[in-house]
GROMACS .gro file of C-alpha atoms in nm:
model
  164
    1MET     CA    1  12.395  13.431  10.844
    2ALA     CA    2  12.178  13.139  10.738
    3THR     CA    3  12.051  12.898  11.003
    4ASP     CA    4  12.128  12.526  10.989
    5LYS     CA    5  11.772  12.461  10.869
    6GLU     CA    6  11.809  12.719  10.588
    7MET     CA    7  12.144  12.570  10.488
    8ARG     CA    8  11.998  12.218  10.475
    9LYS     CA    9  11.712  12.340  10.254
   10ALA     CA   10  11.951  12.528  10.023
   11ARG     CA   11  12.173  12.219   9.997
   12GLU     CA   12  11.868  12.008   9.911
   13VAL     CA   13  11.772  12.250   9.630
   14PHE     CA   14  12.134  12.265   9.509
   15ASP     CA   15  12.144  11.884   9.490
   16SER     CA   16  11.814  11.885   9.296
   17ILE     CA   17  11.959  12.129   9.043
   18CYS     CA   18  12.267  11.911   8.997
   19LYS     CA   19  12.044  11.605   8.950
   20MET     CA   20  11.840  11.789   8.689
   21PHE     CA   21  12.159  11.862   8.491
   22ASP     CA   22  12.276  11.502   8.537
   23ASP     CA   23  11.941  11.373   8.408
   24ARG     CA   24  11.986  11.592   8.100
   25ASP     CA   25  12.348  11.478   8.055
   26TRP     CA   26  12.456  11.844   8.059
   27THR     CA   27  12.805  11.952   8.150
   28TYR     CA   28  12.828  12.189   8.445
   29GLN     CA   29  13.065  12.294   8.718
   30LYS     CA   30  12.955  12.311   9.077
   31GLU     CA   31  13.096  12.499   9.373
   32GLU     CA   32  12.983  12.314   9.683
   33ASP     CA   33  13.101  12.587   9.923
   34ASP     CA   34  12.883  12.864   9.782
   35LEU     CA   35  12.611  12.639   9.637
   36SER     CA   36  12.661  12.767   9.283
   37ILE     CA   37  12.658  12.601   8.944
   38THR     CA   38  12.795  12.733   8.616
   39PHE     CA   39  12.705  12.600   8.274
   40GLY     CA   40  12.693  12.705   7.912
   41VAL     CA   41  12.442  12.655   7.633
   42SER     CA   42  12.480  12.702   7.259
   43GLY     CA   43  12.192  12.905   7.124
   44GLU     CA   44  12.102  12.985   6.766
   45ASP     CA   45  12.371  13.249   6.747
   46ILE     CA   46  12.549  13.375   7.060
   47PRO     CA   47  12.664  13.124   7.327
   48MET     CA   48  12.505  13.169   7.669
   49ASN     CA   49  12.678  13.121   8.003
   50PHE     CA   50  12.488  13.088   8.329
   51ILE     CA   51  12.537  13.094   8.702
   52ILE     CA   52  12.278  12.941   8.935
   53ASN     CA   53  12.315  13.011   9.303
   54CYS     CA   54  12.115  12.881   9.598
   55ASP     CA   55  12.100  13.168   9.847
   56ALA     CA   56  12.051  12.997  10.183
   57GLN     CA   57  11.983  13.314  10.381
   58ARG     CA   58  11.719  13.449  10.143
   59GLN     CA   59  11.597  13.101  10.042
   60LEU     CA   60  11.621  13.187   9.671
   61ILE     CA   61  11.736  13.021   9.353
   62ARG     CA   62  11.907  13.291   9.151
   63LEU     CA   63  11.986  13.232   8.782
   64ILE     CA   64  12.201  13.491   8.603
   65SER     CA   65  12.345  13.512   8.252
   66TYR     CA   66  12.569  13.799   8.141
   67LEU     CA   67  12.559  13.881   7.771
   68PRO     CA   68  12.910  13.855   7.623
   69PHE     CA   69  12.918  14.215   7.499
   70LYS     CA   70  12.845  14.565   7.621
   71MET     CA   71  12.650  14.835   7.443
   72SER     CA   72  12.881  15.100   7.302
   73ASP     CA   73  12.881  15.453   7.442
   74LYS     CA   74  12.680  15.582   7.146
   75LYS     CA   75  12.415  15.308   7.193
   76LEU     CA   76  12.368  15.335   7.571
   77ILE     CA   77  12.023  15.499   7.552
   78GLU     CA   78  11.898  15.262   7.281
   79GLY     CA   79  12.023  14.968   7.487
   80ALA     CA   80  11.834  15.091   7.793
   81VAL     CA   81  11.509  15.132   7.606
   82ALA     CA   82  11.551  14.803   7.417
   83THR     CA   83  11.596  14.610   7.743
   84SER     CA   84  11.282  14.781   7.876
   85VAL     CA   85  11.088  14.673   7.566
   86ALA     CA   86  11.216  14.317   7.605
   87ASN     CA   87  11.115  14.314   7.973
   88TYR     CA   88  10.765  14.428   7.877
   89ILE     CA   89  10.729  14.127   7.647
   90ILE     CA   90  10.891  13.837   7.833
   91ALA     CA   91  10.696  13.594   8.048
   92ASP     CA   92  10.940  13.549   8.334
   93GLY     CA   93  11.273  13.688   8.447
   94ASN     CA   94  11.415  14.020   8.333
   95PHE     CA   95  11.709  14.186   8.165
   96ASP     CA   96  11.910  14.420   8.386
   97TYR     CA   97  12.102  14.701   8.220
   98ASP     CA   98  12.391  14.908   8.350
   99MET     CA   99  12.375  15.258   8.201
  100HIS     CA  100  12.734  15.327   8.308
  101ASP     CA  101  12.905  15.057   8.107
  102GLY     CA  102  12.633  14.914   7.878
  103SER     CA  103  12.641  14.565   8.026
  104ILE     CA  104  12.326  14.352   8.010
  105PHE     CA  105  12.240  14.042   8.205
  106PHE     CA  106  11.936  13.822   8.240
  107ARG     CA  107  11.810  13.737   8.587
  108MET     CA  108  11.547  13.498   8.715
  109THR     CA  109  11.471  13.405   9.075
  110SER     CA  110  11.246  13.163   9.255
  111SER     CA  111  11.189  13.128   9.628
  112PHE     CA  112  11.216  12.792   9.797
  113LYS     CA  113  11.122  12.919  10.142
  114GLU     CA  114  10.888  12.665  10.301
  115SER     CA  115  10.840  12.509   9.955
  116LEU     CA  116  10.905  12.187   9.775
  117ILE     CA  117  11.105  12.250   9.460
  118GLY     CA  118  11.036  12.000   9.185
  119LYS     CA  119  11.237  11.909   8.879
  120GLU     CA  120  10.973  12.079   8.663
  121LEU     CA  121  11.038  12.423   8.817
  122LEU     CA  122  11.414  12.385   8.771
  123GLU     CA  123  11.369  12.275   8.410
  124TYR     CA  124  11.132  12.566   8.351
  125MET     CA  125  11.380  12.818   8.488
  126VAL     CA  126  11.664  12.691   8.269
  127ASP     CA  127  11.451  12.645   7.956
  128CYS     CA  128  11.272  12.978   7.991
  129ALA     CA  129  11.601  13.161   8.047
  130CYS     CA  130  11.766  12.993   7.748
  131PHE     CA  131  11.471  13.071   7.520
  132THR     CA  132  11.443  13.432   7.637
  133ILE     CA  133  11.812  13.512   7.612
  134ASP     CA  134  11.843  13.340   7.275
  135GLU     CA  135  11.547  13.544   7.149
  136PHE     CA  136  11.697  13.880   7.245
  137ASN     CA  137  12.077  13.858   7.270
  138ASP     CA  138  12.132  13.878   6.894
  139GLN     CA  139  11.884  14.166   6.867
  140PHE     CA  140  12.066  14.364   7.136
  141ALA     CA  141  12.396  14.290   6.958
  142ALA     CA  142  12.247  14.400   6.623
  143ILE     CA  143  12.132  14.731   6.772
  144ASN     CA  144  12.480  14.776   6.917
  145ASP     CA  145  12.663  14.707   6.590
  146GLY     CA  146  12.414  14.903   6.378
  147THR     CA  147  12.272  14.613   6.175
  148MET     CA  148  11.929  14.667   6.335
  149SER     CA  149  11.780  15.004   6.415
  150PHE     CA  150  11.591  15.059   6.736
  151GLU     CA  151  11.278  15.117   6.527
  152GLU     CA  152  11.323  14.775   6.359
  153PHE     CA  153  11.364  14.619   6.703
  154VAL     CA  154  11.037  14.774   6.821
  155ARG     CA  155  10.848  14.667   6.505
  156LYS     CA  156  10.981  14.311   6.535
  157ASN     CA  157  10.882  14.278   6.898
  158LEU     CA  158  10.579  14.505   6.943
  159GLY     CA  159  10.445  14.529   6.591
  160ASP     CA  160  10.402  14.836   6.376
  161PRO     CA  161  10.278  15.121   6.602
  162ASP     CA  162  10.096  15.278   6.305
  163LYS     CA  163   9.879  14.966   6.269
  164ASN     CA  164   9.783  14.936   6.637
   0.00000   0.00000   0.00000
């Protein structure tokens, strides 16, 4: 159970996130009771939906975006390795992969424990997540539907292994 001080800090961060979205004139939905915000962004190809939660007890901002598809049973292994390749490349955050059902989601966290959280960090989290997901979601989908081979994915993102 979060202390009153932790709850006040989480509420402060939650309000800062809402202000950041207001300053951008973005549409979002907020849940005051659980300090969460949902919003969507149109990328180059596949729409992205997000949840941001301020975890008072752990003093964390948690941003999550589930990809709107699951890897098929015959692509489960390729999906696992492709998400590992993507995680090797990306600057911040990570893709989580469920081997049981092929679901993929992007996750990014930042601690606000004994910290001042500025608008710049919040903007960075949202912008970095949007860029990263937009870069990879269509590639994961292409592997899944067979329009991109795993080898093409690796060459696109890591270069030609024969030339390294």
